[in-house]
Coordinates of C-alpha atoms in Angstrom, one line a residue:
Chain M
M180 CA 15.8 32.1 54.9
R181 CA 17.8 30.0 52.5
R182 CA 17.7 26.7 51.5
K183 CA 19.7 24.3 51.9
H184 CA 21.4 23.5 49.0
V185 CA 24.7 23.7 49.7
S186 CA 25.9 20.1 51.0
Y187 CA 28.3 20.5 54.3
S188 CA 28.3 16.5 54.6
R189 CA 32.1 17.2 53.0
F190 CA 33.0 19.0 56.8
G191 CA 32.5 15.3 58.3
Y192 CA 35.5 14.4 56.7
I193 CA 37.6 17.5 57.2
F194 CA 37.0 17.8 60.5
T195 CA 37.8 13.9 61.3
F196 CA 40.8 14.4 58.6
P197 CA 43.6 14.8 61.4
F198 CA 42.8 11.8 63.5
V199 CA 42.8 10.0 60.8
I200 CA 45.9 10.9 59.0
A201 CA 47.2 10.7 63.0
F202 CA 46.3 7.3 63.6
L203 CA 47.4 6.0 60.0
I204 CA 51.0 7.6 60.5
F205 CA 51.4 7.0 64.7
S206 CA 49.4 4.2 65.5
L207 CA 48.7 1.9 62.0
Y208 CA 51.5 2.3 60.4
P209 CA 53.4 1.3 63.3
I210 CA 51.9 -2.0 64.5
L211 CA 51.8 -3.0 60.5
Y212 CA 55.9 -2.2 60.4
T213 CA 55.9 -4.4 63.9
A214 CA 53.8 -6.8 62.8
V215 CA 56.3 -7.4 59.5
I216 CA 59.3 -7.0 61.8
G217 CA 58.1 -10.1 63.5
F218 CA 58.8 -12.4 60.9
T219 CA 61.8 -11.2 59.3
D220 CA 65.5 -11.3 61.7
M221 CA 65.8 -7.5 62.7
K222 CA 68.0 -7.8 65.4
G223 CA 71.1 -5.8 66.5
L224 CA 71.6 -1.4 66.3
I225 CA 72.7 -0.9 63.1
P226 CA 69.2 -1.4 60.7
K227 CA 69.4 -4.2 58.0
P228 CA 67.5 -4.2 55.1
I229 CA 64.1 -6.0 55.9
H230 CA 64.8 -10.0 55.4
I231 CA 61.6 -12.3 56.0
L232 CA 62.8 -15.2 57.0
D233 CA 62.4 -18.7 55.4
N234 CA 59.7 -20.1 57.9
P235 CA 57.6 -16.5 58.6
F236 CA 56.7 -17.5 61.7
Q237 CA 60.2 -19.0 63.5
N238 CA 59.9 -16.2 66.1
F239 CA 56.4 -16.6 67.7
K240 CA 57.2 -20.6 67.4
D241 CA 60.3 -19.6 69.5
L242 CA 58.4 -17.4 71.8
L243 CA 55.6 -19.8 72.5
F244 CA 57.4 -22.6 72.5
D245 CA 61.1 -22.5 73.4
N246 CA 60.9 -19.0 75.7
P247 CA 60.6 -20.0 79.1
S248 CA 60.9 -16.4 79.9
F249 CA 58.3 -15.3 78.0
R250 CA 55.9 -18.1 79.1
K251 CA 56.4 -16.8 82.8
S252 CA 55.3 -13.3 81.4
L253 CA 52.2 -13.8 79.7
I254 CA 51.4 -16.3 82.9
N255 CA 52.8 -13.4 85.3
T256 CA 50.6 -11.0 83.7
G257 CA 47.6 -12.6 83.9
L258 CA 48.0 -13.2 87.2
L259 CA 48.9 -10.1 89.0
W260 CA 45.6 -8.6 86.6
I261 CA 43.4 -11.2 88.3
T262 CA 45.3 -11.1 91.8
N263 CA 44.9 -7.0 91.8
F264 CA 41.1 -6.9 89.6
V265 CA 39.3 -8.6 91.2
P266 CA 39.7 -7.8 94.6
Q267 CA 39.5 -4.0 93.2
M268 CA 35.9 -4.7 91.6
L269 CA 35.2 -6.3 95.0
L270 CA 36.1 -3.4 97.6
A271 CA 35.1 -1.0 94.3
L272 CA 31.5 -2.1 94.8
L273 CA 31.1 -2.8 98.1
L274 CA 31.8 1.4 99.1
T275 CA 29.7 1.9 95.6
A276 CA 27.1 0.4 97.4
W277 CA 27.9 2.4 100.7
F278 CA 28.0 5.2 99.2
T279 CA 24.8 5.4 97.1
N280 CA 22.8 4.1 99.9
K281 CA 20.5 6.7 100.8
R282 CA 19.4 5.0 104.1
L283 CA 22.9 4.8 105.2
N284 CA 23.6 8.6 104.6
I285 CA 27.7 8.2 105.0
K286 CA 29.3 11.3 105.7
G287 CA 32.2 13.0 104.5
Q288 CA 31.7 11.0 101.5
G289 CA 33.3 13.9 99.0
L290 CA 36.7 13.4 101.9
F291 CA 36.5 9.9 101.2
K292 CA 36.6 10.2 97.5
I293 CA 39.4 12.5 97.3
L294 CA 41.6 10.7 99.0
L295 CA 40.9 6.9 97.8
Y296 CA 41.4 8.3 94.1
M297 CA 44.8 10.2 95.3
P298 CA 47.0 7.3 94.4
N299 CA 46.1 7.3 91.2
I300 CA 47.2 10.8 90.1
I301 CA 50.6 10.2 91.2
T302 CA 53.3 8.9 88.8
A303 CA 53.4 5.8 88.7
S304 CA 57.3 5.4 88.5
T305 CA 57.1 7.3 92.0
I306 CA 55.3 4.9 93.8
A307 CA 57.0 2.3 92.1
V308 CA 60.2 3.4 93.5
L309 CA 58.2 4.7 97.1
F310 CA 57.4 1.2 97.9
G311 CA 60.5 -0.3 96.9
S312 CA 62.3 1.9 99.5
L313 CA 59.3 1.3 102.1
F314 CA 59.9 -2.3 101.7
A315 CA 63.5 -2.0 101.9
Y316 CA 65.5 -4.8 103.9
P317 CA 66.5 -5.2 106.5
M318 CA 65.4 -1.9 107.7
G319 CA 62.7 -0.4 105.9
P320 CA 59.7 1.5 107.2
I321 CA 57.6 -1.3 106.8
N322 CA 59.9 -3.9 108.2
S323 CA 59.6 -1.5 111.3
L324 CA 56.0 -1.1 111.7
F325 CA 56.0 -5.0 111.8
Q326 CA 58.4 -5.4 114.6
M327 CA 56.8 -2.2 116.0
L328 CA 53.5 -3.7 116.2
G329 CA 55.4 -7.4 116.9
W330 CA 54.1 -9.6 114.3
T331 CA 57.9 -10.5 113.4
D332 CA 61.3 -10.8 114.9
A333 CA 63.5 -11.3 112.5
P334 CA 63.1 -8.5 109.4
I335 CA 61.5 -10.1 106.6
F336 CA 63.2 -10.1 102.9
F337 CA 59.7 -9.3 101.4
L338 CA 61.2 -8.5 97.3
Q339 CA 63.5 -11.4 97.9
D340 CA 60.2 -14.2 97.9
K341 CA 58.4 -14.5 94.8
T342 CA 55.3 -14.7 96.3
T343 CA 55.5 -11.3 98.6
A344 CA 57.2 -9.7 95.8
R345 CA 54.1 -10.3 93.3
G346 CA 51.6 -10.0 96.3
I347 CA 53.1 -6.5 96.7
V348 CA 53.5 -5.5 93.0
S349 CA 49.4 -6.5 92.7
F350 CA 48.7 -4.4 96.4
I351 CA 50.3 -1.5 94.6
Q352 CA 48.4 -1.7 91.4
F353 CA 44.9 -2.5 93.8
W354 CA 45.8 0.3 95.6
M355 CA 46.2 3.1 92.6
W356 CA 42.9 1.5 90.9
Y357 CA 39.9 1.1 93.4
G358 CA 39.3 4.4 93.6
N359 CA 38.8 5.6 90.7
T360 CA 37.2 1.9 89.9
M361 CA 34.8 3.0 92.8
I362 CA 34.4 6.7 91.5
V363 CA 33.1 5.3 87.7
L364 CA 31.1 3.1 89.4
I365 CA 29.5 5.4 91.8
A366 CA 28.6 7.9 88.6
G367 CA 27.1 4.7 87.0
V368 CA 25.0 3.8 89.9
M369 CA 23.7 7.8 90.1
G370 CA 23.0 7.1 86.3
I371 CA 19.7 4.0 87.2
N372 CA 16.7 5.7 87.5
P373 CA 15.8 6.3 90.6
A374 CA 12.2 4.9 90.6
L375 CA 13.5 1.2 90.3
F376 CA 14.7 1.5 93.7
E377 CA 11.8 3.5 94.7
S378 CA 9.9 0.4 93.7
A379 CA 11.8 -1.9 95.0
S380 CA 12.1 -0.3 98.3
I381 CA 8.1 -0.3 98.1
D382 CA 7.8 -3.7 97.4
G383 CA 9.4 -4.6 100.5
A384 CA 13.5 -5.5 99.2
N385 CA 16.4 -5.4 101.7
G386 CA 19.5 -3.6 101.2
F387 CA 21.4 -7.4 99.4
Q388 CA 18.5 -7.6 97.2
T389 CA 18.3 -3.9 96.1
F390 CA 22.0 -4.4 95.3
F391 CA 22.0 -7.3 93.6
R392 CA 18.4 -7.2 91.8
I393 CA 18.9 -4.0 90.6
T394 CA 22.4 -1.8 90.9
L395 CA 23.9 -4.7 89.5
P396 CA 22.2 -5.3 86.4
S397 CA 21.6 -1.8 86.0
L398 CA 26.0 -1.1 86.4
R399 CA 26.2 -3.8 83.1
T400 CA 27.5 -1.4 80.4
I401 CA 29.9 0.4 83.6
M402 CA 31.0 -3.1 84.5
L403 CA 32.0 -4.2 80.8
F404 CA 33.5 -0.4 80.8
T405 CA 35.6 -1.3 83.5
L406 CA 36.6 -4.9 82.7
I407 CA 37.5 -4.1 79.1
T408 CA 39.9 -0.9 80.2
S409 CA 41.3 -2.4 83.1
M410 CA 42.1 -5.7 81.2
V411 CA 44.2 -3.5 78.9
G412 CA 45.8 -1.8 81.2
G413 CA 46.7 -5.1 82.9
L414 CA 48.5 -6.5 79.6
T415 CA 50.3 -3.6 79.0
M416 CA 51.2 -2.8 83.0
F417 CA 54.8 -1.9 82.8
D418 CA 56.0 1.3 85.2
I419 CA 55.1 -0.7 88.5
P420 CA 56.4 -4.0 88.1
Q421 CA 59.9 -2.7 85.6
L422 CA 60.7 -0.2 88.5
F423 CA 59.6 -1.6 91.2
L424 CA 62.3 -4.8 91.0
A425 CA 62.7 -5.0 87.5
G426 CA 61.6 -7.9 86.7
G427 CA 62.8 -10.2 89.6
P428 CA 62.9 -12.2 92.0
D429 CA 63.4 -14.4 89.2
D430 CA 61.3 -13.4 86.7
S431 CA 58.6 -13.6 89.2
T432 CA 56.9 -10.1 88.0
L433 CA 57.9 -10.2 84.1
T434 CA 55.3 -9.1 82.6
T435 CA 54.4 -9.0 79.1
S436 CA 55.2 -5.5 78.6
M437 CA 58.8 -5.7 80.3
F438 CA 60.1 -8.6 78.2
I439 CA 59.0 -6.4 75.2
Y440 CA 61.3 -3.5 76.2
G441 CA 64.0 -6.0 78.0
Q442 CA 64.6 -7.2 74.3
A443 CA 64.1 -4.7 72.1
F444 CA 65.6 -1.7 74.4
K445 CA 67.8 -3.1 76.8
G446 CA 70.9 -3.8 75.0
S447 CA 69.9 -7.1 73.1
Y448 CA 68.8 -5.4 70.1
M449 CA 65.8 -8.6 69.9
Y450 CA 63.9 -6.4 67.4
N451 CA 62.1 -8.8 65.9
R452 CA 61.3 -11.4 68.8
A453 CA 59.8 -8.0 70.8
A454 CA 58.2 -7.4 67.5
A455 CA 56.7 -11.0 67.8
A456 CA 55.8 -11.1 71.6
S457 CA 53.9 -7.2 70.7
M458 CA 51.9 -9.4 68.2
I459 CA 50.9 -11.6 70.5
M460 CA 50.0 -9.1 73.2
F461 CA 48.2 -7.8 70.7
L462 CA 46.2 -10.7 69.6
I463 CA 45.5 -11.9 73.6
S464 CA 44.0 -8.7 74.2
A465 CA 41.5 -8.2 70.9
V466 CA 40.4 -12.0 71.8
L467 CA 39.7 -11.3 75.4
A468 CA 38.4 -8.1 74.3
G469 CA 35.7 -9.9 71.8
L470 CA 34.6 -12.3 74.8
M471 CA 34.2 -10.1 77.0
F472 CA 31.7 -8.6 75.1
Y473 CA 30.6 -11.5 73.7
L474 CA 30.3 -12.7 77.2
M475 CA 28.3 -9.2 78.6
R476 CA 26.3 -8.8 75.5
D477 CA 22.7 -8.2 77.6
R478 CA 20.8 -11.1 76.6
D479 CA 17.6 -10.2 78.0
A480 CA 17.8 -7.5 75.7
L481 CA 18.5 -9.6 72.6
K482 CA 15.5 -11.6 73.7
L483 CA 13.1 -8.7 74.1
K484 CA 14.4 -7.3 70.0
K485 CA 13.4 -10.1 69.2
I486 CA 9.5 -10.3 70.6
Q487 CA 8.9 -6.9 69.9
K488 CA 10.3 -7.2 66.2
Q489 CA 7.8 -9.8 65.6
K490 CA 5.5 -7.0 67.2
H491 CA 4.0 -3.5 65.8
K492 CA 6.4 -1.8 63.7
A493 CA 6.0 1.5 65.8
A494 CA 7.6 -0.6 69.3
K495 CA 10.5 -2.1 66.6
A496 CA 11.8 1.5 66.3
A497 CA 11.0 2.2 69.9
A498 CA 13.0 -0.7 71.1
R499 CA 15.8 0.5 68.6
E500 CA 16.0 3.5 70.1
V501 CA 16.4 2.2 73.4
Chain K
M1252 CA 10.6 7.7 106.8
E1253 CA 8.6 5.1 108.7
K1254 CA 9.8 4.7 112.0
M1255 CA 12.2 1.8 113.1
P1256 CA 12.1 -0.9 115.6
K1257 CA 14.8 -0.8 117.7
S1258 CA 17.0 -3.8 117.0
E1259 CA 17.2 -2.5 113.3
S1260 CA 18.1 1.1 114.5
V1261 CA 21.1 -0.7 116.7
N1262 CA 21.7 -2.8 114.1
R1263 CA 22.3 0.3 111.6
K1264 CA 24.7 2.0 114.4
I1265 CA 27.4 -1.2 114.3
N1266 CA 27.0 -1.1 110.5
K1267 CA 28.0 2.5 110.4
T1268 CA 30.3 1.9 112.8
I1269 CA 31.8 -0.9 110.7
I1270 CA 31.9 1.3 107.2
Y1271 CA 33.4 4.7 108.9
V1272 CA 36.5 2.0 110.7
V1273 CA 36.5 0.3 107.1
C1274 CA 36.5 4.0 104.9
I1275 CA 39.0 5.5 107.6
S1276 CA 41.0 3.0 107.7
L1277 CA 41.3 3.1 103.6
A1278 CA 42.0 6.7 103.5
V1279 CA 44.7 5.7 106.0
L1280 CA 46.4 3.4 103.3
S1281 CA 45.8 6.4 101.1
I1282 CA 48.0 8.9 103.2
L1283 CA 50.3 6.7 104.8
P1284 CA 52.9 5.6 101.7
F1285 CA 52.5 9.2 100.9
W1286 CA 53.0 10.8 104.6
I1287 CA 56.2 8.3 105.1
M1288 CA 57.4 9.8 101.8
F1289 CA 57.6 13.7 102.8
V1290 CA 58.7 12.8 106.5
N1291 CA 61.4 10.6 105.4
A1292 CA 62.4 13.6 102.7
T1293 CA 63.3 15.1 105.6
R1294 CA 65.4 12.7 107.6
S1295 CA 68.8 11.7 107.3
T1296 CA 69.8 8.4 106.1
P1297 CA 70.8 6.9 110.1
E1298 CA 67.6 8.0 111.4
I1299 CA 65.6 6.3 108.5
Q1300 CA 67.5 3.5 108.8
S1301 CA 67.5 3.5 112.8
G1302 CA 63.2 3.3 112.5
L1303 CA 59.7 4.6 111.3
S1304 CA 59.4 8.0 112.5
L1305 CA 55.8 10.0 111.3
L1306 CA 57.5 13.1 112.9
P1307 CA 59.7 15.4 110.4
S1308 CA 62.8 16.5 111.6
S1309 CA 65.4 18.5 110.6
H1310 CA 68.1 16.9 107.9
M1311 CA 66.2 18.5 104.6
M1312 CA 68.1 20.8 103.3
S1313 CA 71.1 18.4 103.3
N1314 CA 69.4 15.6 101.8
L1315 CA 68.3 17.8 99.0
R1316 CA 72.3 19.7 98.5
V1317 CA 73.0 15.4 98.3
L1318 CA 70.1 15.2 95.8
L1319 CA 71.3 17.9 93.2
D1320 CA 75.2 17.3 93.5
K1321 CA 74.3 14.1 92.3
S1322 CA 73.3 15.4 88.8
F1323 CA 69.7 15.0 89.9
D1324 CA 68.2 18.0 87.9
P1325 CA 64.4 18.2 88.6
L1326 CA 64.1 21.7 86.6
Q1327 CA 65.2 20.3 83.9
G1328 CA 62.6 16.9 83.9
F1329 CA 60.2 19.5 85.0
M1330 CA 60.6 21.5 81.6
N1331 CA 60.9 18.9 80.0
S1332 CA 57.8 17.0 81.2
F1333 CA 55.6 20.4 80.8
I1334 CA 56.6 20.9 77.3
I1335 CA 55.4 17.2 76.5
A1336 CA 52.7 16.9 78.3
S1337 CA 50.6 20.2 77.8
S1338 CA 51.5 20.5 73.6
A1339 CA 49.9 16.7 73.7
T1340 CA 47.0 18.2 75.7
L1341 CA 46.8 20.9 73.2
C1342 CA 46.6 18.7 70.1
T1343 CA 45.1 16.0 71.9
V1344 CA 41.4 18.1 73.2
Y1345 CA 41.7 20.5 70.2
F1346 CA 41.5 18.0 67.6
S1347 CA 39.2 15.8 69.9
S1348 CA 36.7 18.1 69.6
L1349 CA 37.6 18.7 65.9
A1350 CA 36.8 15.1 64.9
A1351 CA 33.8 14.8 67.5
Y1352 CA 32.3 18.1 66.1
G1353 CA 32.6 16.1 62.5
L1354 CA 31.1 13.1 64.1
V1355 CA 27.4 15.1 65.3
A1356 CA 27.5 18.0 63.2
Y1357 CA 27.4 17.0 59.8
D1358 CA 25.5 14.2 58.2
W1359 CA 28.1 12.2 56.1
K1360 CA 28.6 8.7 54.5
L1361 CA 31.2 7.2 56.7
R1362 CA 30.1 8.5 60.1
G1363 CA 28.6 5.1 61.0
P1364 CA 32.0 3.1 60.5
F1365 CA 34.0 6.0 61.8
F1366 CA 32.4 6.1 65.1
T1367 CA 32.8 2.5 65.2
F1368 CA 36.3 2.0 64.3
I1369 CA 36.6 4.5 67.2
M1370 CA 35.4 2.6 69.3
C1371 CA 37.9 -0.6 68.0
V1372 CA 41.1 1.5 68.4
M1373 CA 40.6 2.4 72.1
L1374 CA 40.7 -1.2 72.6
I1375 CA 44.4 -0.8 71.3
P1376 CA 47.1 -1.3 74.0
A1377 CA 50.2 1.0 73.1
Q1378 CA 52.7 -1.3 73.3
A1379 CA 51.9 -3.3 71.0
S1380 CA 53.3 -1.2 68.5
A1381 CA 56.2 0.4 69.9
I1382 CA 58.8 -1.6 68.3
G1383 CA 57.3 -0.4 64.7
F1384 CA 57.0 2.9 66.4
Y1385 CA 60.9 3.6 67.3
Q1386 CA 62.2 1.5 64.3
F1387 CA 59.8 4.3 61.9
M1388 CA 60.9 7.2 64.8
Y1389 CA 64.5 5.8 64.1
K1390 CA 64.5 6.4 60.3
L1391 CA 63.1 9.6 60.7
G1392 CA 65.6 10.5 63.6
W1393 CA 63.4 11.3 65.5
T1394 CA 64.7 9.7 68.7
N1395 CA 65.7 12.4 71.0
N1396 CA 62.9 14.5 69.9
F1397 CA 59.7 15.6 71.5
L1398 CA 57.6 15.7 68.3
P1399 CA 57.1 11.3 68.8
L1400 CA 55.8 12.0 72.2
I1401 CA 53.5 15.1 71.8
L1402 CA 52.5 14.5 67.8
P1403 CA 50.5 11.0 68.6
A1404 CA 48.1 12.9 70.7
I1405 CA 46.3 14.1 68.1
A1406 CA 44.6 10.8 67.9
A1407 CA 42.7 10.3 71.5
P1408 CA 39.7 8.2 70.2
A1409 CA 38.3 8.0 74.4
V1410 CA 38.8 11.9 73.9
V1411 CA 36.8 11.4 70.7
F1412 CA 34.2 9.5 72.4
F1413 CA 33.4 11.5 75.3
M1414 CA 33.9 14.6 73.4
R1415 CA 31.3 13.2 71.1
Q1416 CA 29.0 12.0 73.8
Y1417 CA 28.7 15.9 75.4
L1418 CA 27.9 17.6 72.1
L1419 CA 25.3 15.1 71.0
A1420 CA 23.6 16.2 75.0
T1421 CA 24.5 20.0 74.6
L1422 CA 25.0 21.3 71.0
S1423 CA 22.1 22.5 69.8
I1424 CA 22.6 22.7 65.8
E1425 CA 20.2 25.5 65.7
I1426 CA 23.3 27.9 66.7
V1427 CA 25.2 26.4 64.1
E1428 CA 23.1 27.1 61.1
A1429 CA 22.7 30.7 62.6
S1430 CA 26.0 31.2 62.1
R1431 CA 25.6 30.1 58.5
V1432 CA 23.0 32.3 57.9
D1433 CA 25.0 35.1 59.2
G1434 CA 28.3 33.9 56.9
S1435 CA 30.9 32.5 59.1
S1436 CA 33.0 29.6 57.3
E1437 CA 32.6 25.9 59.2
F1438 CA 36.0 26.3 60.8
F1439 CA 35.1 30.1 62.1
T1440 CA 32.3 28.6 63.8
F1441 CA 33.8 25.6 65.1
N1442 CA 36.1 27.8 66.6
R1443 CA 34.6 30.7 68.3
I1444 CA 31.0 28.8 68.8
V1445 CA 31.3 25.5 69.4
F1446 CA 34.7 25.1 70.9
P1447 CA 34.0 27.7 73.5
L1448 CA 30.0 25.3 74.2
M1449 CA 32.8 22.6 75.0
I1450 CA 35.0 24.5 77.7
P1451 CA 33.2 22.4 80.4
A1452 CA 34.1 19.3 78.4
V1453 CA 37.5 20.0 77.1
A1454 CA 38.7 21.1 81.2
T1455 CA 38.3 18.1 82.1
Q1456 CA 39.4 16.0 79.6
A1457 CA 42.4 18.3 79.4
I1458 CA 43.3 17.5 83.1
F1459 CA 43.3 13.6 82.4
A1460 CA 45.4 14.0 79.0
F1461 CA 47.6 15.9 81.0
V1462 CA 48.3 13.6 83.9
G1463 CA 48.4 10.4 81.5
N1464 CA 51.5 11.9 79.8
W1465 CA 53.1 13.5 82.7
N1466 CA 53.3 9.9 84.2
N1467 CA 53.8 7.7 80.7
L1468 CA 57.3 6.0 81.2
F1469 CA 57.1 3.8 78.4
M1470 CA 57.5 5.6 75.4
P1471 CA 60.0 8.1 76.4
L1472 CA 61.8 5.4 78.4
I1473 CA 62.4 4.4 74.4
L1474 CA 62.6 7.1 72.9
L1475 CA 65.0 9.5 74.7
T1476 CA 68.5 8.6 75.7
Q1477 CA 70.2 12.6 76.1
K1478 CA 70.2 13.2 79.6
E1479 CA 69.1 16.5 79.1
K1480 CA 65.8 15.4 77.3
Y1481 CA 64.6 13.1 80.4
T1482 CA 61.1 13.0 81.7
M1483 CA 60.3 13.6 85.3
P1484 CA 59.3 9.8 85.5
I1485 CA 62.7 9.2 83.7
M1486 CA 64.2 10.1 86.2
V1487 CA 62.1 9.1 89.3
S1488 CA 63.5 6.2 87.5
L1489 CA 67.3 6.9 87.7
L1490 CA 66.4 7.4 92.1
R1491 CA 66.8 3.4 92.1
G1492 CA 70.1 3.1 90.9
D1493 CA 73.7 2.9 92.2
I1494 CA 74.6 6.4 93.3
Y1495 CA 71.4 6.3 95.4
K1496 CA 71.6 3.1 96.7
T1497 CA 73.2 4.0 100.5
E1498 CA 71.3 8.0 100.3
F1499 CA 67.6 7.1 101.0
G1500 CA 66.7 10.4 102.8
S1501 CA 67.5 12.2 99.3
I1502 CA 66.3 9.4 97.1
Y1503 CA 63.0 10.3 99.1
M1504 CA 63.6 14.0 99.2
G1505 CA 63.8 12.8 95.1
L1506 CA 60.5 11.0 94.8
A1507 CA 58.9 13.9 97.0
L1508 CA 59.7 16.9 94.2
T1509 CA 58.3 15.0 91.8
A1510 CA 55.2 14.1 93.6
L1511 CA 54.3 17.4 95.2
P1512 CA 53.3 19.6 92.2
L1513 CA 50.6 17.0 91.3
F1514 CA 49.8 16.4 95.1
V1515 CA 49.2 20.7 95.2
V1516 CA 47.2 20.3 91.5
Y1517 CA 45.3 17.6 92.8
F1518 CA 44.1 19.0 96.0
L1519 CA 43.3 22.1 94.0
L1520 CA 41.4 20.7 91.4
S1521 CA 40.0 17.3 93.0
K1522 CA 36.7 18.7 92.7
Y1523 CA 36.8 18.2 89.2
I1524 CA 39.0 15.3 88.4
I1525 CA 36.5 13.1 90.1
A1526 CA 33.6 14.8 88.6
G1527 CA 36.1 13.8 85.3
V1528 CA 36.2 10.3 86.1
A1529 CA 32.6 10.1 86.8
L1530 CA 31.7 11.6 83.2
G1531 CA 34.1 10.1 81.9
G1532 CA 32.8 6.3 83.5
V1533 CA 29.5 6.9 82.2
K1534 CA 29.9 5.5 78.4
E1535 CA 26.4 4.8 77.1

């Protein structure tokens, strides 16, 4: 065999080059460009040379202090995300606990998983329009259903009321995503060392104890992943509220993405304002992601590392491996 | 298994009944909206307005005719969506595999930082850069062009991440060294030996990339203004427009037409899709 004299390390750079180039052109440059536009007076259909404002932070100030619509969009985004994420996570956890419990041995699991995941695969715009038609007033399928069941006498104008409109948008998000979260969590549970569960059952732990003492703590990484992807998804929520009610009634389902889209592309061409709003959204997602990484960090593991660091060198190396 | 006292077994039966009731209700909740959609696609507008029905009627063809009369062109939308989604998927899986292989197989100075960088890029929402992206594409004259919807797919950080995890677990570097001894170039080794090894991972990621691109609304809505270039989700969004306001039957028909192929693909591939979600979720 030939001795390894040739260095192949340059291929590391070559093979990741397409990724880097595409990132620089299609992500990094547009983000920087967006940031710059946020400091300018760029508006209108015909592009003008870039002109930085005398007071560069004017757009940001206007948005945060003088634009009730933008503030509302931020609040709505947060509200819609929390009201769909919390029940989504709880239901997904419950189903995970059921489906992974060997003693319960639920039959038809495969079919349940397939059906519960199904709403996630269909185009969000189809689902938005579909639900818009289902909740139609005065005669729509849901209204018919409610009257058939005797829940109401008069048809309900679901889409005119702020609370029900928000509730429905958040329900659709919940309905589309809990199946996905469930499957991810189930996979996480399957990845936990079975010996942990065995020893717990030998020690006489009941279902609740096993779930809260073993399953949940072992799922930390997966939960962090779900939390962060869901948060980025929630911050950029667009298709459902846009096509369901176009932000109405009275901006109660207007999200930040819709605000950005509305400012820049729906006839007003306020690129500077939209860009500043994008940057605020970007900052919020960065701060929240950082915060979650910090809060969900493995405290026990960190402590353990400290202790082991003082111990033997080999033990230290092993602890790093984990 | 040890024997249980009788009360515990009764308890378990009640528990199991509750669990099945909940699961079955959730399954019905998943199916029902789509069921109503397909049923209403076959009913006339007066029928739909007169109340809910779970049985199909006989107005499928007339709904279809009304729909197609109003310049709804599902075939064109399909073609456009298909071209965009399949090209973007090819870019994503090939270049992500390449980058992942570069990360796993070679020892280079920036390997660690590059991986951290990929993790961070994963967190950037696409909407945050939309204004700059649009302006940039406008200057290039690339609006109403499919390229800005396809080329960015080359940089898909989440897929690189996934492929890297897969390669770490499956690739033995001896194969690469053996092919080097045989005089194969690095690119040839990747294309002919490593990439085929990655097919299972490529398949799951391809499904997700395809569905993701097919369902994307935000970017196409911004970039495409010509009717002939519209993708399927944009066409669906038009169903809410005024010309369909009173034609409920044809709205449902349009929705059913756009959802049907996804249903077919989903039920054919559901096993792999579920497995793929599971694999993709376990990111450690």
